[in-house]
PDB file of C-alpha atoms in Angstrom:
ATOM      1  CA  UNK V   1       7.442   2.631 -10.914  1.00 93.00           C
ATOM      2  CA  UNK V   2       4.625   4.264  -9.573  1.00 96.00           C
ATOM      3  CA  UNK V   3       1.826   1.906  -7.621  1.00 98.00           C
ATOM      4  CA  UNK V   4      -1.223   2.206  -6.200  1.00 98.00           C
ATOM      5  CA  UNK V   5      -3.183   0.309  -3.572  1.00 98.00           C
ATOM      6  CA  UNK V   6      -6.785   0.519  -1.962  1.00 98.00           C
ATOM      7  CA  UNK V   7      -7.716  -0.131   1.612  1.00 98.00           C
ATOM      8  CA  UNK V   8     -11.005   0.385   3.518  1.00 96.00           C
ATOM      9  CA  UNK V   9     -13.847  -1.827   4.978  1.00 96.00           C
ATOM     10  CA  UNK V  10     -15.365  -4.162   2.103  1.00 95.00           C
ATOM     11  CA  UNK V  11     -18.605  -4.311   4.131  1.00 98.00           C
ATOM     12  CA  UNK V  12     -20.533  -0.905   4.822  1.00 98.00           C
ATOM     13  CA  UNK V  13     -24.072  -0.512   6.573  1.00 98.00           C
ATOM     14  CA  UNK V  14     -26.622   1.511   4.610  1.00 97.00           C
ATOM     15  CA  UNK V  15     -27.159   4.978   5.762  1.00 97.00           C
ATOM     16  CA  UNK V  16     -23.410   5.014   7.008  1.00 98.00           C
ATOM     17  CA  UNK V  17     -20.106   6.455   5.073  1.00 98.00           C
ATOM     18  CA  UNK V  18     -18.278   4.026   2.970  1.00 98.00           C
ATOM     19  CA  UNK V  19     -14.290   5.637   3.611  1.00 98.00           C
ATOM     20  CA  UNK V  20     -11.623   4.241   1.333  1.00 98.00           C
ATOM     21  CA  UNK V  21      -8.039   5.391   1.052  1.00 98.00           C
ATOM     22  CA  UNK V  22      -5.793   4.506  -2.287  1.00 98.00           C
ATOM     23  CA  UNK V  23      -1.812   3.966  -0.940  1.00 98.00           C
ATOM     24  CA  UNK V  24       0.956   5.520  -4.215  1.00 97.00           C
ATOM     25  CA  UNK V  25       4.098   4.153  -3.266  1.00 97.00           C
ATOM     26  CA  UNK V  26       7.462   4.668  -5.538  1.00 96.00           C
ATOM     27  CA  UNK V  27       6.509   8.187  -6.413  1.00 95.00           C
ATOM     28  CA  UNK V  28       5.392  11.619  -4.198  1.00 94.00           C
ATOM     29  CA  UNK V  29       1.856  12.356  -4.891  1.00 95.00           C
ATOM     30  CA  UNK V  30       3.236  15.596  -5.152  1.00 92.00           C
ATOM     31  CA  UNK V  31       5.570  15.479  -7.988  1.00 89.00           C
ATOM     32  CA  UNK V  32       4.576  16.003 -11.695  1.00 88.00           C
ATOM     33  CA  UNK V  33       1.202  17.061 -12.890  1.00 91.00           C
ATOM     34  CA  UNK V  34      -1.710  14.147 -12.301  1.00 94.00           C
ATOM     35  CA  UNK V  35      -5.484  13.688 -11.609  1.00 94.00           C
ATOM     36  CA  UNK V  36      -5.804  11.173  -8.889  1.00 96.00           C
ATOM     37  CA  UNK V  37      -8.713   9.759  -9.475  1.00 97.00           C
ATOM     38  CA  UNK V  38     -11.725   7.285  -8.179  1.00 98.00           C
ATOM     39  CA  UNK V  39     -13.754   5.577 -10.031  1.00 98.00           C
ATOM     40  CA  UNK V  40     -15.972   2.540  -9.369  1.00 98.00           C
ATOM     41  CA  UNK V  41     -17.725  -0.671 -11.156  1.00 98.00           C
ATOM     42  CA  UNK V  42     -20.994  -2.575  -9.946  1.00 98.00           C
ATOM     43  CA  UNK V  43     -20.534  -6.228 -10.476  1.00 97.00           C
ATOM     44  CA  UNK V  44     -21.400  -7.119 -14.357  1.00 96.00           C
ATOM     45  CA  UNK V  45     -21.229  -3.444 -15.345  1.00 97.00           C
ATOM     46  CA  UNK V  46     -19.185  -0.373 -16.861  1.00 97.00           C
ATOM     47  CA  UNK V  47     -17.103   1.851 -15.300  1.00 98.00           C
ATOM     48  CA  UNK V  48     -18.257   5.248 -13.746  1.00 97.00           C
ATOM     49  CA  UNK V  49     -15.704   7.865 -12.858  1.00 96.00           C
ATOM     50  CA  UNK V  50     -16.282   9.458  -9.543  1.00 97.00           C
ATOM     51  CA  UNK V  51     -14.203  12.031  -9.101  1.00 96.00           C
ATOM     52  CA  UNK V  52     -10.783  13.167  -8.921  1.00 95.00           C
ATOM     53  CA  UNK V  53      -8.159  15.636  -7.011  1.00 95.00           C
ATOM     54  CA  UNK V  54      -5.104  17.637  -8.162  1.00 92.00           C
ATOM     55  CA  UNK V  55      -2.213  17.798  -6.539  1.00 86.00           C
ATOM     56  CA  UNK V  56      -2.760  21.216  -5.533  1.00 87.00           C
ATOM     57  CA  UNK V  57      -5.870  19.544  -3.785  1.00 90.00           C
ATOM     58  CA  UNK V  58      -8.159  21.107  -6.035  1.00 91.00           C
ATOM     59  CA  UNK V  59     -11.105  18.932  -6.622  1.00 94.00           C
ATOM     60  CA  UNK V  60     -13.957  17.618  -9.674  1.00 93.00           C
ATOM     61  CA  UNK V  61     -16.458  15.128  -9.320  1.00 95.00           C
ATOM     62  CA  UNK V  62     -19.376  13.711 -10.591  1.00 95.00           C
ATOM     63  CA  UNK V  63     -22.479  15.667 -10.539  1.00 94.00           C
ATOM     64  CA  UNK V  64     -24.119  12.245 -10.097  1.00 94.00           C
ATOM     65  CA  UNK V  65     -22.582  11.818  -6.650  1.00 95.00           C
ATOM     66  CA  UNK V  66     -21.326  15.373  -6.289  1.00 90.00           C
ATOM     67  CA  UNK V  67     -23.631  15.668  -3.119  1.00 93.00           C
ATOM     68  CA  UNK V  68     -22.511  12.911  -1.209  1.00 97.00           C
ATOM     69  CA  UNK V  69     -18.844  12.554  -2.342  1.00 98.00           C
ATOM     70  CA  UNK V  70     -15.307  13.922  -1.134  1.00 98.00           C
ATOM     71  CA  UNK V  71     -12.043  13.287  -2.170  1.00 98.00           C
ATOM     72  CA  UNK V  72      -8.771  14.614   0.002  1.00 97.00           C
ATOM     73  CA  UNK V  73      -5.267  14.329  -0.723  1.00 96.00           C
ATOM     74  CA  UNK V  74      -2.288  13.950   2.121  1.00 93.00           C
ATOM     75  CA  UNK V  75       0.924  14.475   1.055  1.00 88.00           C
ATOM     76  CA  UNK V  76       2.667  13.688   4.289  1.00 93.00           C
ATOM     77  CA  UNK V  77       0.841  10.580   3.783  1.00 95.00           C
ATOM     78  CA  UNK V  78       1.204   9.735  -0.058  1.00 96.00           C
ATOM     79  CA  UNK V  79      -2.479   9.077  -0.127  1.00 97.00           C
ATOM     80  CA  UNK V  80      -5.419  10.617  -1.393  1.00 98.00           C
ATOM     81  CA  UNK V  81      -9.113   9.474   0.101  1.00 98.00           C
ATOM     82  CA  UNK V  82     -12.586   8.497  -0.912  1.00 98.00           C
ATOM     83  CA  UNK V  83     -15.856   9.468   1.397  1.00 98.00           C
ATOM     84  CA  UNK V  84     -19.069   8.427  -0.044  1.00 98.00           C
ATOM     85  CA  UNK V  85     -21.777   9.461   2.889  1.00 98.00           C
ATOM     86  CA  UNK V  86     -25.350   7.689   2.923  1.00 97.00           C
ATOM     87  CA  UNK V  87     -24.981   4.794   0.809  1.00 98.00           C
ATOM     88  CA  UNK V  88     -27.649   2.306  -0.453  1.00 98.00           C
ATOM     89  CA  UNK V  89     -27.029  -1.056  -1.573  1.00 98.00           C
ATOM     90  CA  UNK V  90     -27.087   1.073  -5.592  1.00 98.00           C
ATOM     91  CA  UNK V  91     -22.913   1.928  -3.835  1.00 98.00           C
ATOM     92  CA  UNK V  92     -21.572  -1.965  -4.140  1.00 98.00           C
ATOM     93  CA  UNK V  93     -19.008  -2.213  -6.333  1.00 98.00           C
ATOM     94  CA  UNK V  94     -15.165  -2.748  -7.124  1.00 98.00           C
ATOM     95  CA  UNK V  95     -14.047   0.784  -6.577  1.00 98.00           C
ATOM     96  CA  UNK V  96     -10.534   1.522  -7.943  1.00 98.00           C
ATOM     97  CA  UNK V  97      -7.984   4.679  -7.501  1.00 98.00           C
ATOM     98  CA  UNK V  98      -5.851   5.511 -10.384  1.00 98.00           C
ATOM     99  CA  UNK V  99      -3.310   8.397 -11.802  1.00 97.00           C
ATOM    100  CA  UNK V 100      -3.927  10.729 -14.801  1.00 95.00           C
ATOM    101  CA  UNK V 101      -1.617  13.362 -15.993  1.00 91.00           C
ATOM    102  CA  UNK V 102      -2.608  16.070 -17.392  1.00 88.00           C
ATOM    103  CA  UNK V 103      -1.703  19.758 -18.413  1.00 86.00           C
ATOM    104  CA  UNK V 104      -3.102  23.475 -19.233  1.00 84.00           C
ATOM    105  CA  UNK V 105      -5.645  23.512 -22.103  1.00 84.00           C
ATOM    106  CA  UNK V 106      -7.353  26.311 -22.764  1.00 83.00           C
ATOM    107  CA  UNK V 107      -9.338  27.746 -20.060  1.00 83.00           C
ATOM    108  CA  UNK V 108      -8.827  24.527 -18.168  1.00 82.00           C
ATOM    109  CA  UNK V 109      -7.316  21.281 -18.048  1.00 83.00           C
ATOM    110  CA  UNK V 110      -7.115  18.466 -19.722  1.00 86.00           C
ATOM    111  CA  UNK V 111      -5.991  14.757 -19.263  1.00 86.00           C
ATOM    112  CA  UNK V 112      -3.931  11.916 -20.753  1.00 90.00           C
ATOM    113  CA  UNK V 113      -5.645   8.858 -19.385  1.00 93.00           C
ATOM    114  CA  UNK V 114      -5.186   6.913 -16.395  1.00 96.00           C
ATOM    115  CA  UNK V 115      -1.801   5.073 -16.767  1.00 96.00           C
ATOM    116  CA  UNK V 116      -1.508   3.806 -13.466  1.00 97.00           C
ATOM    117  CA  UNK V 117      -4.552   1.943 -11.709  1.00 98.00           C
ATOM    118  CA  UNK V 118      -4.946   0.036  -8.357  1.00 98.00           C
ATOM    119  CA  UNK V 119      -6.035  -3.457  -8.390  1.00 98.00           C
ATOM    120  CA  UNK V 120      -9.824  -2.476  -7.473  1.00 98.00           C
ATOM    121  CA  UNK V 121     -11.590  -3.144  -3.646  1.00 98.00           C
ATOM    122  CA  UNK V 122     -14.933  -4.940  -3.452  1.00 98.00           C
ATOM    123  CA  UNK V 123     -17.265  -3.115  -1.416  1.00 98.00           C
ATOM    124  CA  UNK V 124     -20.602  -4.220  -0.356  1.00 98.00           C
ATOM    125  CA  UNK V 125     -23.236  -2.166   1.168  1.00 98.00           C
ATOM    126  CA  UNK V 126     -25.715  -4.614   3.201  1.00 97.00           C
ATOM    127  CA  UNK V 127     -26.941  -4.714   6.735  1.00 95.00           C
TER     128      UNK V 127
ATOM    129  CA  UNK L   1     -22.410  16.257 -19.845  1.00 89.00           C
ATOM    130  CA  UNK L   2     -20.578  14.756 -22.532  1.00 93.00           C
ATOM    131  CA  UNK L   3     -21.696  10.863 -23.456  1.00 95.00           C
ATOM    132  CA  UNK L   4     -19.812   8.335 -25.163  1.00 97.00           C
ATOM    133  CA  UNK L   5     -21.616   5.563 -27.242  1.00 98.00           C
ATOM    134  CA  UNK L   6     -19.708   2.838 -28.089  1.00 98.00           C
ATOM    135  CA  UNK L   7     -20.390   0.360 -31.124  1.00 96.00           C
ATOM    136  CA  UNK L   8     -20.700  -2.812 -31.286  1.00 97.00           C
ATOM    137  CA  UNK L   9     -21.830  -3.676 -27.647  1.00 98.00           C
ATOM    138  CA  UNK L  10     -20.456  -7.137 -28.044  1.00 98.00           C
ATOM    139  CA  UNK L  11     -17.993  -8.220 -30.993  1.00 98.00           C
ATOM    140  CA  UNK L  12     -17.129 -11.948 -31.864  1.00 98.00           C
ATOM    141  CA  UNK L  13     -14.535 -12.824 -33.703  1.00 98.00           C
ATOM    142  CA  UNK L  14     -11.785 -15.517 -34.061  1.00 97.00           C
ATOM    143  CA  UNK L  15      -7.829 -14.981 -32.975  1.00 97.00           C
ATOM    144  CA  UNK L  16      -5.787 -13.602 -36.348  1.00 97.00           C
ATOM    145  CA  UNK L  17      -8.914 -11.646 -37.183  1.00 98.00           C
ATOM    146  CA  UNK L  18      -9.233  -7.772 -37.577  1.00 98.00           C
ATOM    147  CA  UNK L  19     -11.452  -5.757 -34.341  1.00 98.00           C
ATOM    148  CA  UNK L  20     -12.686  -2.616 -35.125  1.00 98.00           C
ATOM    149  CA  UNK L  21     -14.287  -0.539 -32.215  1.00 98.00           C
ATOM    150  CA  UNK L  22     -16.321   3.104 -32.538  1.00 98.00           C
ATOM    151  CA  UNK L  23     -16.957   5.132 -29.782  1.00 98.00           C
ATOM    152  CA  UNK L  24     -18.545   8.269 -30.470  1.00 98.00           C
ATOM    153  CA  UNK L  25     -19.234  11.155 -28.264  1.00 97.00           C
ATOM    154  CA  UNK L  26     -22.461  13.635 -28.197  1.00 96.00           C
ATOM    155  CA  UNK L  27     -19.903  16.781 -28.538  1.00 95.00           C
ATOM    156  CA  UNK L  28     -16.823  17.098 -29.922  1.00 94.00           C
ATOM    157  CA  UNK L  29     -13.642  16.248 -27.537  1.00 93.00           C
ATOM    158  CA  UNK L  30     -10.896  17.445 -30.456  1.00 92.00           C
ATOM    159  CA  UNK L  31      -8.242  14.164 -29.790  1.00 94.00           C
ATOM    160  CA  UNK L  32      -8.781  13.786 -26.184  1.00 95.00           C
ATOM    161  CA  UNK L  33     -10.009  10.214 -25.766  1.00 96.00           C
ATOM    162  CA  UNK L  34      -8.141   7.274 -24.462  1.00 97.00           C
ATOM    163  CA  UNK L  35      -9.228   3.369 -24.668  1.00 98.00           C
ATOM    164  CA  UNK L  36      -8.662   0.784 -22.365  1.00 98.00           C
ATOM    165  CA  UNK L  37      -8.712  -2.852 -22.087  1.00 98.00           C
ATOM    166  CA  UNK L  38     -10.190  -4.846 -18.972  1.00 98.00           C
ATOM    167  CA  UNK L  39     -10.060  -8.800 -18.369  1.00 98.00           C
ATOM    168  CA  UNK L  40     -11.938 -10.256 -15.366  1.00 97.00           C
ATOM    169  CA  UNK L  41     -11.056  -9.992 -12.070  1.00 96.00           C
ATOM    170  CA  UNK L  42      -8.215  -6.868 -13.449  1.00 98.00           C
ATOM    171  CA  UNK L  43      -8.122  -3.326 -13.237  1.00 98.00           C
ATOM    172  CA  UNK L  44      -8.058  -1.396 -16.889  1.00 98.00           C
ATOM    173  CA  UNK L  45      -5.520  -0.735 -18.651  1.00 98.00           C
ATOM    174  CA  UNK L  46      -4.353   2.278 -20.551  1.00 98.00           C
ATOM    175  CA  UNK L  47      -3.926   1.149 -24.573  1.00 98.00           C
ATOM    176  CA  UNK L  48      -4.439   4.888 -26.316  1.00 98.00           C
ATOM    177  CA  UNK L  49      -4.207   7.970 -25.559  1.00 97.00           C
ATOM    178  CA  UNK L  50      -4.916  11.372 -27.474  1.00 95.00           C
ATOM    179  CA  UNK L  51      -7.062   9.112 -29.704  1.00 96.00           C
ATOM    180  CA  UNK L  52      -3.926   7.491 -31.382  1.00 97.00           C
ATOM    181  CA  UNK L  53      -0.837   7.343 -29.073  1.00 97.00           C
ATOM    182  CA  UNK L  54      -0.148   3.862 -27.881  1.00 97.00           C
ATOM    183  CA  UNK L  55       0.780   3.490 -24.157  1.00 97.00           C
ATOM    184  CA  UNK L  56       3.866   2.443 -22.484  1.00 96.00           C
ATOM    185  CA  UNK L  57       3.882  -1.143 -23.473  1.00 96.00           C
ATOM    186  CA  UNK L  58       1.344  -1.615 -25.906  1.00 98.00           C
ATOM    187  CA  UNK L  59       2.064  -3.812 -28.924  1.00 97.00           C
ATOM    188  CA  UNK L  60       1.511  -2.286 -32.208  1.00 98.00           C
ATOM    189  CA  UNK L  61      -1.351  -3.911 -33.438  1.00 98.00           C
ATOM    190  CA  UNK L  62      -3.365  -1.829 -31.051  1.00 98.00           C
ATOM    191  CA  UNK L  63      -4.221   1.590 -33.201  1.00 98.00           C
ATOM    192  CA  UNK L  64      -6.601   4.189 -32.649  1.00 98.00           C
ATOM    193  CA  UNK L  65      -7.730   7.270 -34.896  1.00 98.00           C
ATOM    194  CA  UNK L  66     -10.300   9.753 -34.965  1.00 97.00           C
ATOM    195  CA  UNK L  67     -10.927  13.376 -33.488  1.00 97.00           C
ATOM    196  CA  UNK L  68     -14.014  15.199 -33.094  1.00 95.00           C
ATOM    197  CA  UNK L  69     -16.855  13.059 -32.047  1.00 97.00           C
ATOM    198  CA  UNK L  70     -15.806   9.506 -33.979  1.00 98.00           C
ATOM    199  CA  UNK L  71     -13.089   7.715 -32.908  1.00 98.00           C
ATOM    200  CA  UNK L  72     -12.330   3.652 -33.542  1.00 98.00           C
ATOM    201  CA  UNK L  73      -9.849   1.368 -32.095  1.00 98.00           C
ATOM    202  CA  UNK L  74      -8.194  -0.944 -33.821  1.00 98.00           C
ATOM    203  CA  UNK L  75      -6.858  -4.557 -33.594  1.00 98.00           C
ATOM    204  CA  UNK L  76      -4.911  -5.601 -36.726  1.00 96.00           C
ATOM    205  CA  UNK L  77      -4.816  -9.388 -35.597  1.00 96.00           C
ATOM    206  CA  UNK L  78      -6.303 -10.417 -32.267  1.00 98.00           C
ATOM    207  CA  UNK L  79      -4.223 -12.377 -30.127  1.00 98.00           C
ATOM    208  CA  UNK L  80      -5.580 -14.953 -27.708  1.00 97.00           C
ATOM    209  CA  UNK L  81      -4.963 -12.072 -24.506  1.00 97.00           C
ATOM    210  CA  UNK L  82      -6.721  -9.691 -26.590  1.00 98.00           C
ATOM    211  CA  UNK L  83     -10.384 -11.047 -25.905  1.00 98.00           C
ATOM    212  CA  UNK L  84     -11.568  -8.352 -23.168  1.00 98.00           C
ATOM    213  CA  UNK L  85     -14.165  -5.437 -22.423  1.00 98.00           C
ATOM    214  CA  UNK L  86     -12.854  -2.186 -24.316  1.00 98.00           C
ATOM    215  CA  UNK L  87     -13.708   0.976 -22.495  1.00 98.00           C
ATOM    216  CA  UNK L  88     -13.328   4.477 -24.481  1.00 98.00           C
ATOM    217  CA  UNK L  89     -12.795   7.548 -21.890  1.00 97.00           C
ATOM    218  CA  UNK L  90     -12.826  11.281 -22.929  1.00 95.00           C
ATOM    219  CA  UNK L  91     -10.341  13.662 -21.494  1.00 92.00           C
ATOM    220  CA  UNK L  92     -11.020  17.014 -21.392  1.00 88.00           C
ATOM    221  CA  UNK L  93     -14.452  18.011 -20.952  1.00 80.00           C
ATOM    222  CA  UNK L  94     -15.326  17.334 -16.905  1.00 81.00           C
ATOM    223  CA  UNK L  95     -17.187  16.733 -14.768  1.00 82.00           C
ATOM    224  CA  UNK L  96     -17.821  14.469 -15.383  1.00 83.00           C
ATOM    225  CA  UNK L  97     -14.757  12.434 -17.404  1.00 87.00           C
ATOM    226  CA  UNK L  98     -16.960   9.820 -19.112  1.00 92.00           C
ATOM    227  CA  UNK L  99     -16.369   6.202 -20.044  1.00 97.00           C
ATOM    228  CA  UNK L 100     -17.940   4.693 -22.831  1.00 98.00           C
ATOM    229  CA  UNK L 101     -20.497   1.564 -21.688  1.00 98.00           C
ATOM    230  CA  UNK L 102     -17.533  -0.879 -23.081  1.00 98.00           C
ATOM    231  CA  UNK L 103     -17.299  -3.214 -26.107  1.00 98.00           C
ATOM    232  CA  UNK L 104     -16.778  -6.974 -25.305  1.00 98.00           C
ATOM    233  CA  UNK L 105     -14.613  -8.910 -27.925  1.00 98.00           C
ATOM    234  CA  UNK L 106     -15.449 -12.067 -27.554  1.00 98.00           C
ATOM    235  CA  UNK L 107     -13.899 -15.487 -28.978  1.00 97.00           C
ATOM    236  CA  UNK L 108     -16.026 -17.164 -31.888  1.00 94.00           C
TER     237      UNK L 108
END
């Protein structure tokens, strides 16, 4: 079955770019219809859903973050990618990739959930 | 920007009781919301979807109803494993696709 993995540098100076890429092995990233998504979790807190990428490469994200946040996809690669630029200290948290599938509705899109979610990568943003 | 507000923040109960969780959002997401459970340390994990479809895997006495803007999740008889942080998420109106600030069942 499908699986997902995080990877990037758990320790990030302010000012600079956090970078994290989420690894799907036992699937294409291409295949089917999904959301692959980022979403993140300070330490004691709830979850906040940064943004996401079809596989056409088409992307949403949270207005919140919109302006310093982008998400790619590489299919050769079977990964999709997380760039946060500028970060403060308010960026530490468990960040976590995960799939959603989805389909047509309406004017737009819409989503089942996310069934399949990485295990989560601390990162801390500290000089 | 649709918000969720989930009810009660924190729930204690003992194992073989009945948990019933609310989450209700400011506009109406017809039966697009899913729930998840998270335990410490663990990613979430999908329970319901379309506000009352149980997930690959997920024992039956996790339900979940609703459509509109009220939707509840339901534990028939909790279960030792079943004392977590619930998270409701709605799935069709986004940016941004919203979680809920979580419900914590807690052990009595």
């Amino acid at each position: 079955q499908v699986q997902l993995q995080e990877s990037g540098p758990g320790l990030v100076k302010p000012s600079q770019t956090l970078s994290l890429t989420c690894t799907v092995s036992g699937g294409s990233i291409s295949s089917g219809s999904y959301y692959w998504n980022w979403i993140r979790q300070p330490a004691g807190k709830g979850l906040e859903w940064i943004g996401h990428i079809y596989t056409s490469g088409s992307t949403n994200y949270n207005p919140s973050l919109k302006s310093r946040v982008t998400i790619s996809i590489g299919t050769s690669t079977n990964q999709f990618s997380l760039k946060v630029d500028s970060v403060t200290a308010a960026d530490t948290a468990v960040y976590f990739c995960s799939r959603a599938s989805t389909e047509n509705y309406g004017s737009g899109r819409r989503g089942f959930g996310m069934d399949v979610w990485g295990q989560g990568t601390t990162v801390t943003v500290s000089s | 920007e649709i918000v969720l507000t989930q009810s009660p923040a924190t729930l204690s109960l003992s194992p073989g009781e009945r948990a019933t969780l609310s989450c209700r959002a400011s506009q109406s997401v017809s039966s697009h919301l899913a729930w998840y459970q998270q335990k410490p340390g663990q990613a979430p994990r999908l329970l319901i979807y379309d506000s009352s479809n149980r997930a690959i895997g997920i024992p039956a006495r996790f339900s979940g109803s609703g459509s509109g803007t009220d939707f509840t999740l339901t534990i028939t008889s909790l279960e030792p494993e079943d004392f977590a942080v619930y998270y409701c998420q709605q799935c069709t109106n986004w940016p941004p696709n919203t979680f809920g600030q979580g419900t914590k069942v807690e052990m009595k």
